[in-house]
mmCIF file of C-alpha atoms in Angstrom:
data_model
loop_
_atom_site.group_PDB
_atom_site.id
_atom_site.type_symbol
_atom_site.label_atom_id
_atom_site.label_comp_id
_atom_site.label_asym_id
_atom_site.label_seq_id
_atom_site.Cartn_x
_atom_site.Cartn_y
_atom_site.Cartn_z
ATOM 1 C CA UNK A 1 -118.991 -78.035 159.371
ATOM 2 C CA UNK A 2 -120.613 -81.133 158.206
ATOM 3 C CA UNK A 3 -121.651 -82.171 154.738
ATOM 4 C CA UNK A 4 -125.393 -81.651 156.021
ATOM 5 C CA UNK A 5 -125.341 -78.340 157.604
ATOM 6 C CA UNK A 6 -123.321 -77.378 154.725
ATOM 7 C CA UNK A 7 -126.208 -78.375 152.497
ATOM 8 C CA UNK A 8 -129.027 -77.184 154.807
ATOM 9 C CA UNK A 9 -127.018 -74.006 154.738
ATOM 10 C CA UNK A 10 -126.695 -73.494 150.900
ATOM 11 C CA UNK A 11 -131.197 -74.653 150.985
ATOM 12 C CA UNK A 12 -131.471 -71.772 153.010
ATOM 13 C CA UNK A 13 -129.130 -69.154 150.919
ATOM 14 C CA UNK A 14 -130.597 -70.145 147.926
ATOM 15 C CA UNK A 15 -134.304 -70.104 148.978
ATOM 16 C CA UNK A 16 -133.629 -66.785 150.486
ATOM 17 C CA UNK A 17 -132.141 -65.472 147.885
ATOM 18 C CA UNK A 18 -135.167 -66.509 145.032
ATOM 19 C CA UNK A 19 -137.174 -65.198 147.673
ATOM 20 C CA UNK A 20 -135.741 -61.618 147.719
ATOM 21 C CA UNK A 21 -135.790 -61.605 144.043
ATOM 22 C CA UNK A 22 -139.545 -62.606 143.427
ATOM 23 C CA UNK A 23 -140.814 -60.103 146.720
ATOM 24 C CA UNK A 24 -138.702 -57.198 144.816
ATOM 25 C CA UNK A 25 -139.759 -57.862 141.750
ATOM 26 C CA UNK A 26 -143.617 -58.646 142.142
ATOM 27 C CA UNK A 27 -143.653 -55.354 144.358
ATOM 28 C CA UNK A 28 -141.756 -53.159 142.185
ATOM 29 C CA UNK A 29 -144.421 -54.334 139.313
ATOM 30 C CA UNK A 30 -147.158 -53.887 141.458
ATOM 31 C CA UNK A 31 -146.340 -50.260 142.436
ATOM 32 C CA UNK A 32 -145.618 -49.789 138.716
ATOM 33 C CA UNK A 33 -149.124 -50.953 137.926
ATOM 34 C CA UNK A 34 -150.535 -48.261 140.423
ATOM 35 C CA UNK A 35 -149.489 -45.641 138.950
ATOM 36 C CA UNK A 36 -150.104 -46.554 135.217
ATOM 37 C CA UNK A 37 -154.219 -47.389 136.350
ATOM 38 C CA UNK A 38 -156.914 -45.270 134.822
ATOM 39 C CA UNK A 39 -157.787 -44.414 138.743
ATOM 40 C CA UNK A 40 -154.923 -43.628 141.058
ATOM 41 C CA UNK A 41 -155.340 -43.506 144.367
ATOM 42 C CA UNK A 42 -154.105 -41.012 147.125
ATOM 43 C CA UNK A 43 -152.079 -44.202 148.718
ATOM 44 C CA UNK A 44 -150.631 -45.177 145.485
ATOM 45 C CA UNK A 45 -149.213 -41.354 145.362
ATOM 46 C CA UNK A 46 -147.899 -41.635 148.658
ATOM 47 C CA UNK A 47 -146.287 -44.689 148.888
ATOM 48 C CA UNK A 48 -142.335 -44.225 147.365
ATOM 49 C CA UNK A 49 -141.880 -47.392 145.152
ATOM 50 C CA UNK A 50 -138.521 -47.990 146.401
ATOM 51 C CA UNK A 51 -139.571 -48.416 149.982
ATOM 52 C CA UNK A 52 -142.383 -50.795 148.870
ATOM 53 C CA UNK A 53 -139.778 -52.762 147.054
ATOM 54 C CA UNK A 54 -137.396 -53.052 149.763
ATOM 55 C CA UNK A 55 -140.457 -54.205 151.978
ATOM 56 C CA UNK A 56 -141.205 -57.043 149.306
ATOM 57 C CA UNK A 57 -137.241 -58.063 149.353
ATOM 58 C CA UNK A 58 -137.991 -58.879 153.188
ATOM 59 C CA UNK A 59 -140.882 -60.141 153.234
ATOM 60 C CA UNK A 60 -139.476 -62.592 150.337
ATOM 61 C CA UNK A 61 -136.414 -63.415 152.172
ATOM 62 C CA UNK A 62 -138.351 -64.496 155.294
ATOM 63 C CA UNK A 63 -140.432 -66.473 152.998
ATOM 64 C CA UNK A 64 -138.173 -68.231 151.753
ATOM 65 C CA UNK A 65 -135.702 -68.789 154.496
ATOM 66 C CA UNK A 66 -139.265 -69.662 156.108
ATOM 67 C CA UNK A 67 -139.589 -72.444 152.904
ATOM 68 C CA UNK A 68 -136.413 -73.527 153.402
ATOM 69 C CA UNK A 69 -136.466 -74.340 156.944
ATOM 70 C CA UNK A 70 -139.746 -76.387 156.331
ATOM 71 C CA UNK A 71 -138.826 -78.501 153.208
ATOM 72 C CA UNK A 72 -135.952 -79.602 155.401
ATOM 73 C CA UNK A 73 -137.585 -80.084 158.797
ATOM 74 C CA UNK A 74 -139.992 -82.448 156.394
ATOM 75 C CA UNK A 75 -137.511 -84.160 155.229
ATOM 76 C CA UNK A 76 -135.992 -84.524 158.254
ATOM 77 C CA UNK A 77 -138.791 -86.332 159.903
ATOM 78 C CA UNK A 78 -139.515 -88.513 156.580
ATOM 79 C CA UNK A 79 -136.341 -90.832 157.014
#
């Protein structure tokens, strides 16, 4: 492996990986904020918090391997 895959590779680990932690997080706060509102909805009583944190993890990951891919496709095509 090249030094440039190599560093495309670790763009794309690490974007990922911020990804996955932000989509967790900002889903696990936003389920906790449903439940502490003054009016809580039957779909806020439904959904199981863990599931709708799992479901931010991927949709952060794809995000930000998503991110990753285009910040180096751009720079790519800039030199």
């Amino acid at each position: 492996m090249d030094r440039k895959m190599k560093r495309l590779l670790l763009l794309v680990i690490s974007c990922s990986v911020t990804g996955v932690v932000l989509g967790g997080t900002a889903s696990w706060a936003e389920s906790s904020l449903c439940l502490q509102n003054s009016n809580v909805t039957n779909e806020c009583l439904t959904l199981d918090p863990i599931q709708k944190t799992i479901e931010g993890m991927s949709t952060g990951l794809v995000a930000g391997a998503g991110a990753a891919c285009g910040a180096a496709w751009r720079l790519r095509h800039e030199d």
